[in-house]
Coordinates of C-alpha atoms and ligand atoms in Angstrom, one line a residue:
M1 CA 78.7 112.4 133.2
C2 CA 79.4 114.6 130.5
P3 CA 83.6 113.6 128.9
C4 CA 84.3 117.4 128.9
G5 CA 83.5 117.4 132.2
L6 CA 85.0 114.3 133.0
W7 CA 88.7 115.6 131.8
C8 CA 88.3 118.9 133.4
L9 CA 88.8 117.0 136.4
W10 CA 90.9 115.2 135.4
D11 CA 93.1 117.9 134.1
C12 CA 92.6 119.9 137.9
L13 CA 93.7 116.4 139.1
M14 CA 96.8 116.8 136.8
L15 CA 97.2 119.9 137.8
W16 CA 96.9 119.2 142.1
F17 CA 99.4 116.6 141.1
G18 CA 102.0 118.7 139.6
S19 CA 101.6 121.2 141.9
R20 CA 101.9 119.5 144.8
T21 CA 103.3 115.6 144.6
L22 CA 105.3 115.8 141.3
T23 CA 108.1 117.5 140.4
T24 CA 108.2 116.3 136.5
I25 CA 106.1 116.5 133.3
N26 CA 107.1 112.6 132.8
A27 CA 105.8 111.7 136.1
Q28 CA 102.5 113.9 135.7
K29 CA 102.1 112.1 131.8
E30 CA 102.6 108.3 133.9
I31 CA 99.5 109.5 136.8
G32 CA 97.7 110.3 133.5
K33 CA 97.5 108.0 131.5
S34 CA 96.7 105.5 133.7
L35 CA 93.3 107.8 134.4
G36 CA 92.6 108.3 131.3
Q37 CA 92.8 104.5 130.7
A38 CA 90.9 104.0 133.5
Y39 CA 88.5 107.2 132.3
R40 CA 88.3 105.5 128.9
G41 CA 86.1 103.1 129.5
W42 CA 83.2 105.7 130.6
V43 CA 83.2 106.8 127.3
C44 CA 81.2 105.2 124.5
S45 CA 81.6 106.7 121.3
R46 CA 84.1 106.8 119.0
K47 CA 83.8 110.2 117.9
V48 CA 83.7 111.6 121.1
R49 CA 87.0 109.4 122.3
L50 CA 88.7 110.9 119.8
R51 CA 88.3 114.3 120.1
I52 CA 89.9 113.8 123.2
V53 CA 92.2 112.3 122.5
V54 CA 92.9 115.0 120.2
W55 CA 92.5 117.4 122.6
R56 CA 94.7 115.9 125.2
G57 CA 97.4 115.8 122.2
G58 CA 97.0 119.1 122.1
R59 CA 97.6 119.5 125.6
D60 CA 100.6 117.4 126.1
D61 CA 102.2 119.6 123.6
L62 CA 101.6 122.7 125.0
R63 CA 102.6 121.3 127.9
S64 CA 106.1 119.9 126.6
S65 CA 106.9 122.2 123.7
G66 CA 106.0 125.2 125.6
M67 CA 104.3 126.4 122.6
T68 CA 100.8 127.8 122.8
T69 CA 100.0 128.1 119.2
A70 CA 100.2 124.2 118.3
A71 CA 96.8 123.8 118.2
T72 CA 95.9 126.7 116.0
P73 CA 94.6 125.8 112.5
L74 CA 97.8 125.9 109.8
S75 CA 96.8 128.6 107.7
E76 CA 96.1 131.1 110.8
R77 CA 100.0 130.4 112.5
S78 CA 101.9 133.8 112.0
A79 CA 104.7 131.9 110.3
W80 CA 102.1 130.2 108.1
K81 CA 100.9 133.8 107.4
A82 CA 104.6 135.1 107.2
L83 CA 105.6 132.2 104.5
A84 CA 102.8 133.1 102.1
Q85 CA 104.2 136.4 101.9
H86 CA 107.7 135.7 101.9
A87 CA 107.0 133.1 99.1
A88 CA 105.3 135.7 96.9
A89 CA 108.0 137.7 96.9
I90 CA 111.1 135.0 96.2
K91 CA 108.6 133.4 93.9
D92 CA 111.0 134.7 90.7
V93 CA 114.2 135.1 91.9
H94 CA 116.2 132.7 90.0
L95 CA 118.7 130.7 91.6
R96 CA 121.3 132.2 89.5
T97 CA 120.9 135.1 91.2
M98 CA 120.7 133.4 94.9
F99 CA 124.2 132.4 94.0
A100 CA 125.5 135.4 92.7
E101 CA 124.3 137.2 95.4
D102 CA 125.5 134.8 98.2
P103 CA 128.8 133.3 97.5
A104 CA 129.2 131.4 100.5
R105 CA 125.7 129.6 99.4
G106 CA 126.8 126.8 98.2
E107 CA 128.7 126.2 101.9
R108 CA 126.4 127.1 103.8
F109 CA 123.5 125.8 102.9
T110 CA 124.3 121.8 103.6
A111 CA 124.1 119.8 106.7
E112 CA 125.8 117.1 108.0
A113 CA 124.9 114.3 110.4
A114 CA 125.6 110.7 111.1
G115 CA 127.5 110.1 108.0
I116 CA 124.7 112.1 105.7
F117 CA 125.7 115.2 103.9
L118 CA 123.0 117.0 102.6
D119 CA 123.5 120.5 100.5
Y120 CA 120.1 121.7 100.2
S121 CA 121.5 125.2 98.6
K122 CA 120.1 124.6 95.1
N123 CA 116.5 125.3 96.6
R124 CA 114.6 128.1 96.3
V125 CA 115.4 129.6 99.9
T126 CA 117.0 132.3 101.3
G127 CA 118.0 132.3 104.8
E128 CA 114.8 134.3 105.5
T129 CA 112.8 131.2 104.2
L130 CA 114.5 128.8 106.6
K131 CA 114.0 131.1 109.3
L132 CA 110.5 131.5 108.6
L133 CA 110.1 127.4 107.8
V134 CA 111.8 126.9 111.3
S135 CA 109.3 129.6 113.0
L136 CA 106.6 127.6 111.5
A137 CA 108.3 123.9 113.0
E138 CA 108.5 125.8 116.1
E139 CA 104.9 127.0 116.0
S140 CA 103.4 123.7 114.9
G141 CA 104.7 122.0 117.7
L142 CA 107.3 119.5 116.5
K143 CA 110.2 119.6 119.0
G144 CA 106.9 118.6 121.6
R145 CA 106.0 116.0 118.8
I146 CA 109.0 114.3 118.2
E147 CA 109.3 114.5 122.3
A148 CA 106.1 112.4 122.4
M149 CA 106.9 110.0 119.6
F150 CA 109.9 109.1 121.6
T151 CA 108.4 108.4 124.9
G152 CA 105.5 106.2 123.6
E153 CA 103.0 108.8 123.6
K154 CA 99.9 107.4 121.6
I155 CA 100.0 109.8 119.0
N156 CA 98.5 107.7 116.1
I157 CA 95.2 108.9 117.4
T158 CA 92.5 107.5 115.0
E159 CA 94.0 103.5 116.3
N160 CA 94.7 105.1 119.3
R161 CA 98.5 103.6 119.5
A162 CA 101.7 104.7 119.7
V163 CA 104.3 104.9 117.2
L164 CA 107.3 103.5 118.5
H165 CA 109.9 102.0 115.1
V166 CA 112.5 104.2 116.9
A167 CA 112.1 101.5 119.9
L168 CA 113.3 98.7 117.3
R169 CA 116.5 100.1 117.3
A170 CA 116.7 101.6 120.6
P171 CA 119.9 100.1 122.0
K172 CA 119.2 97.8 125.2
G173 CA 119.3 99.1 128.1
E174 CA 117.3 102.0 127.2
S175 CA 113.6 102.1 128.0
I176 CA 110.2 103.3 126.7
F177 CA 107.0 103.0 128.0
V178 CA 103.8 102.5 127.0
D179 CA 101.2 102.0 129.2
G180 CA 103.5 102.0 131.5
V181 CA 105.7 99.1 130.7
D182 CA 108.9 99.0 128.7
Q183 CA 108.8 97.8 125.6
V184 CA 113.0 97.9 124.5
P185 CA 113.8 94.9 126.4
P186 CA 110.8 92.7 124.2
V187 CA 112.4 94.3 121.5
H188 CA 115.6 92.8 121.9
V189 CA 114.3 89.4 123.2
V190 CA 113.2 88.7 119.2
L191 CA 116.3 90.2 117.6
D192 CA 118.0 87.8 120.0
K193 CA 115.7 85.1 118.6
M194 CA 115.8 86.4 115.2
S195 CA 119.5 86.3 115.3
D196 CA 119.6 82.5 116.3
F197 CA 117.0 81.3 113.5
A198 CA 119.0 83.4 110.9
D199 CA 122.1 82.1 112.1
R200 CA 121.2 78.6 111.5
V201 CA 119.5 79.0 108.7
R202 CA 122.8 80.2 107.2
S203 CA 125.2 77.8 108.5
G204 CA 123.0 74.9 107.5
E205 CA 122.0 74.4 111.1
W206 CA 118.4 74.5 110.2
K207 CA 117.3 71.5 108.1
G208 CA 114.3 71.2 105.6
F209 CA 111.6 68.3 106.3
T210 CA 113.5 65.5 104.4
G211 CA 116.9 67.0 106.0
K212 CA 118.0 68.7 103.6
K213 CA 119.6 72.1 104.0
I214 CA 117.4 75.0 103.2
K215 CA 119.1 77.2 99.8
N216 CA 115.9 79.2 99.2
V217 CA 114.3 81.6 101.4
V218 CA 110.6 83.3 100.1
N219 CA 109.1 85.8 101.9
I220 CA 105.6 86.5 101.1
G221 CA 103.7 89.4 102.5
I222 CA 102.5 92.9 101.3
G223 CA 102.9 96.7 101.4
G224 CA 105.3 96.9 104.5
S225 CA 105.5 93.2 105.1
D226 CA 107.4 93.2 101.1
L227 CA 108.2 96.6 100.5
G228 CA 111.5 97.1 103.2
P229 CA 112.7 93.5 103.0
V230 CA 112.5 93.2 98.8
M231 CA 114.1 97.3 99.4
A232 CA 116.7 96.1 101.9
Y233 CA 117.8 92.5 100.2
E234 CA 118.3 94.1 96.8
A235 CA 120.3 97.4 99.0
L236 CA 122.3 95.0 100.7
K237 CA 122.8 92.4 98.1
H238 CA 126.3 93.0 98.3
Y239 CA 126.6 91.5 102.0
S240 CA 123.9 89.1 101.1
Q241 CA 125.1 85.1 102.1
R242 CA 125.3 84.3 97.9
D243 CA 124.6 80.4 98.3
L244 CA 120.9 81.3 99.3
T245 CA 118.4 82.5 96.7
F246 CA 115.2 85.2 98.1
R247 CA 112.6 85.6 96.5
F248 CA 109.4 87.9 97.7
V249 CA 106.1 87.4 96.7
S250 CA 103.7 89.7 97.1
N251 CA 100.7 90.2 94.5
V252 CA 97.6 88.4 95.1
D253 CA 98.4 87.3 90.8
G254 CA 99.1 83.9 90.6
T255 CA 101.5 84.6 88.5
D256 CA 104.0 86.0 91.5
F257 CA 103.5 82.8 93.6
A258 CA 104.1 80.5 90.5
E259 CA 106.7 82.4 88.7
A260 CA 108.5 82.9 92.2
V261 CA 109.1 79.1 92.8
E262 CA 109.0 78.1 89.6
D263 CA 112.4 76.6 90.0
L264 CA 112.9 76.3 93.5
S265 CA 112.0 72.5 95.4
A266 CA 110.2 72.4 97.9
D267 CA 112.3 70.3 100.6
E268 CA 115.7 73.2 99.9
T269 CA 112.6 76.1 100.3
L270 CA 112.1 78.2 103.6
F271 CA 109.3 80.4 103.9
L272 CA 108.4 83.5 105.5
V273 CA 104.8 84.7 106.0
A274 CA 105.0 88.1 106.7
S275 CA 101.7 89.6 108.3
K276 CA 101.7 92.7 110.9
T277 CA 97.5 91.2 110.6
F278 CA 98.1 87.7 109.4
T279 CA 94.7 88.4 107.8
T280 CA 95.7 90.3 104.6
L281 CA 93.8 88.9 102.0
E282 CA 97.2 88.7 99.3
T283 CA 99.4 87.5 101.9
M284 CA 97.0 84.8 103.0
T285 CA 96.2 83.5 99.9
N286 CA 99.3 82.9 99.0
A287 CA 100.7 81.8 102.3
H288 CA 97.9 79.0 101.5
S289 CA 99.4 78.5 97.8
A290 CA 103.1 78.3 99.1
R291 CA 100.8 75.7 102.0
E292 CA 99.4 73.4 99.5
W293 CA 102.7 73.5 96.8
A294 CA 105.0 72.4 99.8
L295 CA 102.7 70.0 101.0
A296 CA 102.1 68.6 97.1
S297 CA 105.8 67.3 97.2
L298 CA 106.6 67.4 101.2
K299 CA 103.5 65.6 101.5
D300 CA 103.0 65.2 105.4
D301 CA 101.4 67.9 107.5
A302 CA 104.3 67.4 109.5
A303 CA 106.3 69.2 107.3
I304 CA 105.3 72.6 107.5
A305 CA 106.7 72.9 110.9
K306 CA 110.4 73.0 109.3
H307 CA 109.3 75.3 106.1
F308 CA 107.2 77.6 107.6
V309 CA 107.6 80.6 110.2
A310 CA 105.7 83.1 110.5
I311 CA 106.3 87.3 111.4
S312 CA 103.1 88.5 113.1
T313 CA 101.9 90.4 116.1
N314 CA 98.6 87.9 115.6
A315 CA 99.3 85.0 117.3
K316 CA 96.2 83.7 117.0
E317 CA 95.8 83.7 113.0
V318 CA 99.1 82.4 113.3
S319 CA 98.4 78.6 114.7
K320 CA 94.8 78.7 112.7
F321 CA 96.9 79.1 109.3
G322 CA 99.0 76.0 111.4
I323 CA 102.0 77.5 111.8
D324 CA 104.0 76.8 115.4
T325 CA 103.9 79.8 117.6
A326 CA 107.4 78.9 118.3
N327 CA 108.1 79.2 115.0
M328 CA 107.1 82.8 115.3
F329 CA 108.7 86.1 114.8
E330 CA 106.6 88.9 117.3
F331 CA 106.5 92.5 117.0
W332 CA 103.8 95.0 118.3
D333 CA 101.1 96.9 117.2
W334 CA 102.6 100.0 118.1
V335 CA 104.8 99.1 114.8
G336 CA 103.2 100.4 111.7
G337 CA 103.2 98.6 108.8
R338 CA 105.6 101.0 106.5
Y339 CA 108.0 101.2 109.4
S340 CA 108.6 98.0 110.1
M341 CA 111.7 96.5 107.8
D342 CA 113.2 96.9 111.3
S343 CA 111.7 94.8 113.2
A344 CA 111.1 90.8 112.7
I345 CA 109.3 91.8 109.2
G346 CA 112.9 92.3 108.4
L347 CA 113.8 88.3 109.0
S348 CA 114.3 87.5 105.4
T349 CA 116.8 90.9 105.7
M350 CA 118.7 89.5 108.6
V351 CA 119.2 86.1 107.0
A352 CA 120.6 87.2 103.9
I353 CA 122.8 89.9 105.5
G354 CA 123.6 87.7 109.1
P355 CA 122.7 89.4 112.8
D356 CA 125.7 91.3 113.0
A357 CA 125.3 93.0 109.6
F358 CA 121.4 93.6 110.7
R359 CA 122.0 95.2 113.7
E360 CA 124.4 97.8 112.4
M361 CA 121.5 98.5 109.9
L362 CA 119.7 99.1 113.2
A363 CA 122.1 101.6 114.6
G364 CA 122.2 103.6 111.5
F365 CA 118.4 104.2 112.4
H366 CA 119.4 104.8 115.6
A367 CA 122.0 107.5 114.8
M368 CA 119.6 109.4 112.8
D369 CA 116.9 109.1 115.9
V370 CA 119.4 110.8 117.9
H371 CA 119.7 113.3 115.6
F372 CA 116.3 114.2 114.7
R373 CA 115.4 114.3 118.5
T374 CA 117.8 116.1 119.6
T375 CA 119.3 118.9 117.2
P376 CA 118.3 122.4 116.7
F377 CA 115.5 122.4 113.6
A378 CA 117.9 124.6 111.6
E379 CA 120.7 121.8 111.5
N380 CA 118.6 118.7 111.5
L381 CA 118.3 116.5 108.5
P382 CA 115.2 115.2 108.4
V383 CA 113.4 118.6 109.7
L384 CA 115.1 120.8 107.1
M385 CA 113.9 118.1 103.7
G386 CA 110.3 117.9 105.6
L387 CA 109.9 121.7 105.8
L388 CA 111.5 122.2 102.1
T389 CA 109.2 119.6 100.8
V390 CA 106.0 121.5 102.1
W391 CA 107.4 124.5 101.1
Y392 CA 107.3 123.5 97.9
T393 CA 104.0 121.6 98.2
D394 CA 101.9 124.5 100.1
F395 CA 104.3 127.6 98.1
F396 CA 104.7 126.3 94.5
D397 CA 102.0 123.4 93.4
A398 CA 104.0 121.1 93.4
Q399 CA 102.0 118.2 93.1
T400 CA 105.3 115.8 93.4
M401 CA 109.0 115.0 94.6
A402 CA 111.3 112.6 92.5
V403 CA 114.2 110.1 94.4
L404 CA 116.4 110.0 92.0
P405 CA 119.0 107.3 93.5
Y406 CA 122.6 106.8 91.5
E407 CA 123.2 103.5 93.4
Q408 CA 122.0 100.5 91.3
Y409 CA 121.7 98.7 94.9
L410 CA 118.9 101.2 95.7
K411 CA 117.0 100.3 92.3
R412 CA 113.5 99.7 95.0
F413 CA 113.9 102.4 96.9
P414 CA 111.9 104.9 95.5
A415 CA 109.1 101.9 95.4
Y416 CA 109.9 102.1 98.9
L417 CA 109.3 105.5 100.0
Q418 CA 106.6 105.6 97.8
Q419 CA 104.4 103.6 100.5
L420 CA 106.2 105.3 103.5
T421 CA 105.4 108.9 102.5
M422 CA 102.1 108.3 100.3
E423 CA 100.6 106.4 102.9
S424 CA 101.6 108.1 105.7
N425 CA 100.8 111.3 104.3
G426 CA 97.9 111.0 101.7
K427 CA 95.5 112.3 104.4
H428 CA 92.5 115.1 103.6
V429 CA 91.5 115.6 107.4
T430 CA 93.3 117.2 110.3
L431 CA 93.5 115.5 113.3
T432 CA 90.2 116.9 114.6
G433 CA 88.8 115.5 111.2
E434 CA 88.1 118.8 109.7
H435 CA 89.3 119.3 105.7
V436 CA 92.7 120.3 105.7
A437 CA 93.3 123.8 104.4
T438 CA 96.3 122.9 102.2
E439 CA 97.8 120.7 99.9
T440 CA 99.4 118.2 101.7
G441 CA 101.7 114.6 100.9
P442 CA 103.1 115.0 97.6
I443 CA 103.6 112.3 95.1
Y444 CA 107.1 110.9 95.4
W445 CA 108.0 108.3 92.6
G446 CA 111.6 107.6 91.0
E447 CA 114.0 104.9 89.2
P448 CA 118.1 105.3 89.3
G449 CA 119.4 108.1 88.2
T450 CA 121.1 107.8 85.1
N451 CA 118.2 105.1 84.1
G452 CA 115.4 108.5 84.7
Q453 CA 118.0 110.4 82.5
H454 CA 117.5 108.7 79.1
S455 CA 113.8 108.3 80.1
F456 CA 111.3 111.1 82.1
Y457 CA 114.0 113.9 83.1
Q458 CA 113.0 115.9 79.8
L459 CA 109.8 117.0 81.9
I460 CA 111.9 117.3 84.9
H461 CA 114.3 119.9 83.1
Q462 CA 112.0 121.5 80.2
G463 CA 108.5 120.5 81.2
T464 CA 106.0 123.0 82.6
R465 CA 106.0 121.1 86.6
L466 CA 107.9 122.2 89.2
I467 CA 109.3 119.0 90.3
P468 CA 111.7 119.2 93.6
C469 CA 114.3 116.4 93.1
D470 CA 116.3 114.1 96.0
F471 CA 119.3 113.0 94.0
I472 CA 121.6 110.6 96.5
G473 CA 125.1 109.3 95.7
F474 CA 127.9 107.5 97.9
Y475 CA 131.8 108.9 97.7
K476 CA 132.6 105.4 96.8
T477 CA 131.0 102.2 95.0
L478 CA 130.7 98.9 96.1
N479 CA 131.7 97.4 92.5
P480 CA 134.6 99.5 91.4
L481 CA 135.3 98.8 87.9
G482 CA 137.0 101.1 85.8
R483 CA 135.9 104.8 85.5
H484 CA 132.5 104.0 86.1
H485 CA 131.9 105.2 89.4
D486 CA 133.3 109.0 88.5
M487 CA 130.7 109.0 85.6
L488 CA 128.5 108.2 87.6
M489 CA 128.5 110.7 89.7
A490 CA 129.2 113.3 87.6
N491 CA 125.8 112.9 86.5
V492 CA 124.6 113.6 89.9
F493 CA 126.3 116.8 90.1
A494 CA 125.5 117.4 86.6
Q495 CA 121.6 116.9 86.7
A496 CA 121.7 119.8 90.1
E497 CA 123.7 121.6 88.0
A498 CA 122.1 121.5 85.2
L499 CA 118.4 121.9 87.3
A500 CA 119.5 124.4 89.0
F501 CA 120.8 126.8 86.4
G502 CA 119.7 125.7 83.3
K503 CA 120.5 127.9 79.8
T504 CA 119.7 131.3 78.8
A505 CA 118.9 131.8 75.2
E506 CA 121.9 133.9 75.1
E507 CA 124.1 131.5 76.0
V508 CA 122.5 128.9 73.4
K509 CA 122.5 131.9 70.8
A510 CA 126.4 131.6 71.5
E511 CA 126.8 127.8 70.8
G512 CA 125.6 128.9 67.2
V513 CA 122.2 127.7 67.6
P514 CA 119.7 128.4 64.3
E515 CA 117.4 131.3 65.8
A516 CA 114.4 128.8 65.8
L517 CA 116.0 126.5 67.2
V518 CA 116.8 128.6 70.4
P519 CA 113.6 128.5 72.0
H520 CA 113.9 124.6 72.4
K521 CA 117.4 124.3 73.3
V522 CA 116.7 126.5 76.7
F523 CA 116.8 125.2 79.8
E524 CA 114.7 127.4 82.2
G525 CA 116.3 126.2 85.0
N526 CA 115.7 127.4 89.1
R527 CA 114.4 124.1 89.2
P528 CA 115.1 123.0 93.0
S529 CA 117.1 119.5 94.1
N530 CA 118.4 118.0 97.5
V531 CA 122.0 116.0 97.0
I532 CA 122.5 113.7 99.3
L533 CA 125.8 111.6 100.0
A534 CA 127.0 109.6 102.3
D535 CA 130.5 107.6 101.4
K536 CA 129.3 104.2 100.4
L537 CA 126.5 102.1 100.9
T538 CA 126.5 99.8 103.8
P539 CA 124.3 98.5 106.3
K540 CA 124.5 101.7 108.3
V541 CA 124.3 103.8 105.9
L542 CA 120.6 102.3 104.8
G543 CA 119.3 102.5 107.8
T544 CA 120.2 105.9 108.4
L545 CA 119.0 106.9 104.7
I546 CA 115.9 105.4 105.8
A547 CA 115.4 107.0 109.4
L548 CA 115.9 110.5 107.3
Y549 CA 113.1 109.7 105.5
E550 CA 110.9 108.5 108.5
H551 CA 111.4 111.8 110.3
A552 CA 110.9 114.1 107.3
V553 CA 107.7 112.6 106.4
F554 CA 107.1 113.0 110.4
T555 CA 108.0 116.9 110.3
Q556 CA 105.3 116.7 107.5
G557 CA 102.5 115.1 109.0
I558 CA 103.0 117.5 112.3
I559 CA 103.0 120.8 110.2
W560 CA 100.2 119.6 108.4
S561 CA 98.3 118.1 111.8
I562 CA 97.4 115.4 110.1
D563 CA 97.5 111.4 111.7
S564 CA 101.0 110.3 109.6
F565 CA 100.2 106.7 111.3
D566 CA 96.7 105.6 110.2
Q567 CA 96.3 104.3 106.4
W568 CA 92.3 104.2 106.9
G569 CA 92.3 105.2 103.0
V570 CA 93.2 101.3 102.4
E571 CA 89.6 100.4 103.7
L572 CA 87.1 100.8 101.2
G573 CA 88.5 99.2 98.4
K574 CA 89.5 96.2 100.4
V575 CA 85.6 95.8 101.6
L576 CA 84.4 96.5 98.2
A577 CA 87.1 93.5 96.7
T578 CA 85.2 90.6 99.1
R579 CA 81.7 91.5 98.1
I580 CA 82.9 91.1 94.1
L581 CA 85.1 88.3 94.9
G582 CA 81.5 87.0 95.6
E583 CA 80.2 87.9 92.6
L584 CA 82.2 87.0 90.7
E585 CA 82.5 83.6 91.4
G586 CA 78.0 83.2 91.5
T587 CA 75.8 84.6 89.8
G588 CA 73.6 86.6 91.7
E589 CA 71.9 89.9 90.8
L590 CA 74.4 92.7 90.7
K591 CA 73.6 96.2 93.0
H592 CA 76.3 98.7 91.7
D593 CA 76.5 101.0 89.5
T594 CA 75.6 100.5 85.9
S595 CA 79.2 100.6 84.8
T596 CA 80.4 98.1 87.8
N597 CA 77.6 95.2 87.2
R598 CA 78.5 95.6 83.5
L599 CA 82.2 94.7 84.1
I600 CA 81.6 92.5 86.9
E601 CA 79.3 90.8 83.9
K602 CA 81.5 90.7 81.4
Y603 CA 84.1 89.1 83.5
R604 CA 82.0 86.5 83.9
A605 CA 80.9 85.9 80.5
N606 CA 84.4 85.4 79.6
K607 CA 86.5 83.9 82.7
Ligands
F6P1 O1 96.6 97.7 103.1 C1 97.7 98.5 103.9 C2 98.6 97.6 105.1 O2 97.8 97.7 106.2 C3 100.0 98.0 105.4 O3 99.8 99.1 105.9 C4 100.3 97.2 105.2 O4 101.9 97.5 105.5 C5 100.1 96.0 104.8 O5 98.9 96.5 104.8 C6 100.2 94.6 104.8 O6 100.0 94.2 106.0 P1 99.7 93.2 107.3 O7 101.4 93.0 107.7 O8 98.9 93.6 108.1 O9 99.5 91.9 106.3

C-alpha cells in the first residue's frame, strides 16, 4: 500500500479517536506514536520515511501551536515579507537617532529572567522590528516546536530521535515520555551513580591499582565530549577541588596526549573515556594510547578497572574496549553530543566541583528551560536572542557573531559555543530537503573581552563588516583585587557604547585633530550588541547561560526550518580520512584527484 495512503488512514484513525474517545492532544499523540511505530516497519525507503516524518512533524506543529502556516517556506511567510520591507526602511537609521527619539529605549529594550539581565537596546531594531520578529516566530510554529521538544517528540527527523537535553535537568518527579517510556527516572539514577563515584574520587576512597589515592583526572573525548567538559572545568575552576589535577585530551595529534600525561604517574591517574558512540577515531586512538601508557607502568590488565571509566551510550563498544560496564556511566541517544555537558559527559565537571555544585548547575539550566517554555516571546531571552541573530544574518548580511565574555573563567566559552551554534545550524537544506532560500547559521567566534580589545576589536569598530557582539559581564568578581573588576566592567559598557554611538567627524574635528587624520579617527557607530549581565559566575549561572544559548540556537533553527540536531556534514571527511590513513601506511596506487594524490605521495616520501 502506498505510504501516503497509509498516513491518510492513520490521520483518519487519529481524528476518529480524537472525536470519539480522547480529550487531550497528548493522548492523541501517544496513540499516534504507537500506530506510527507499527507503521514504520512497512516503509522501506529512507527518503520516503524522512518526508513522512517531516510531514507528520508539521501536522503536530499545527495541532499543538494552532498555527496554520508553519510549513510555509520561510521567504513566503507573511512576517518574513513584512520584515524584508521593514529592514529596507530602517537599514540606514542610526542607533544615535533611535536613542534620541526614544528616551526610554535603554529601559524598554531589556529583559530579565533566571538571574540573567539582557540589554538588547543597542540593536538596530525598533518596536516594530520586534513585533514582526515575534510574528515570524509565531508564524514559524515556534511555540509548537518548543512543546514538541519538551514532550519528547522525535524532532531530530534525519536521525529519528527525540531531542531531550532538557530531560537531563528535569527535577525528580517530572516525566517526559519517549516511545511510552519516562526518560526522567533513569537520568536521576545515573546522576546518583555519578555522585557516588565523584564523592569517592574526591574523598580519596577510590584508590588506584597500587592503593594510591587518585590525584589526576584525564578526560578523553572530542567535540561535545570534550568542549563542554573543558569549558565547564575552566568556568567553574573557582569551585573545584584544588588537590585534583584535571587534563583534557581531544586531538588525535599524539602531542595532546603526550603533554597531558607528561608529568603524571599512572598509579595516581584516572581516565574518563567520554564518547557517545565509543567509536570516534580520535577518542578511541587516545583511549588505546592511555591504556598502553597505564599498563606500561602498572603491568597488569586488572589495573584497567581502577584507572578507566567510560561515559557512553554504547555498552557493547565499552566492553569491547576492556572497560567493565559496571564502570560505565550511561546516557541516551536523545542527548546530542553538543548538548551533553550536563549528562554523564559532565562527570569530570562533577568530580571537579562536587555533586552538589553540579546539581546547582543543572538547576540553572532548568530555570532557563522553564523560562523558554513558558514566557511570551517578546520577553523570552533565548527567543529574543535567536530572533536578533536571524535579523542580522538574513537582513543585514552579517556573517559572524562575536561572543565576548568579560570573565577570565569563561575563556573557553566561545569555543564551546562554536560547536553548539555551528554544528547545530550550519545547514543548507530545510527539513524537507530543499536548499534553503536564505542564509542560515552564522560563524560564532570570540575571546575574553579585554584581550580581544587589543587584537581584533579594531575590525569590529572600524572595519567594513557588521559583527553583532554579545558582551557578557558580572556584577561581582570571584577574585576581588583592587580596582580590577570595575576596570573590567568599565570596558564592557564602554565597548558597547562606542560600537553603538561611535564618534562623528565633527566630534573628532572639535578635538583639534588635523584634517587629514579626521577620517581615520571617525567611528561610524551603529554597530549592534547585546549586553548580558549576571550576579557572579556560579555553577547555577553557568547552567543558565548555556541553556540561554542552546535555546537561542533552537529558535534560529525553527525559523530557518532546518534540523539543528543532526551533523551529517562531519561524515564525509571522516570516511575519506579512514581511506587515506590506509594509503599513508601503504604503497598502493592512489586514485584521488591529482592534488590529493600528490600530497599523499609527498607525505609518503618524507614521513
Ligand atoms: O564529529 C562530530 C561529532 O559527532 C560531534 O557531534 C560529537 O560531539 C563528537 O563527534 C564526538 O562524538 P562521540 O561523543 O560519539 O565520541
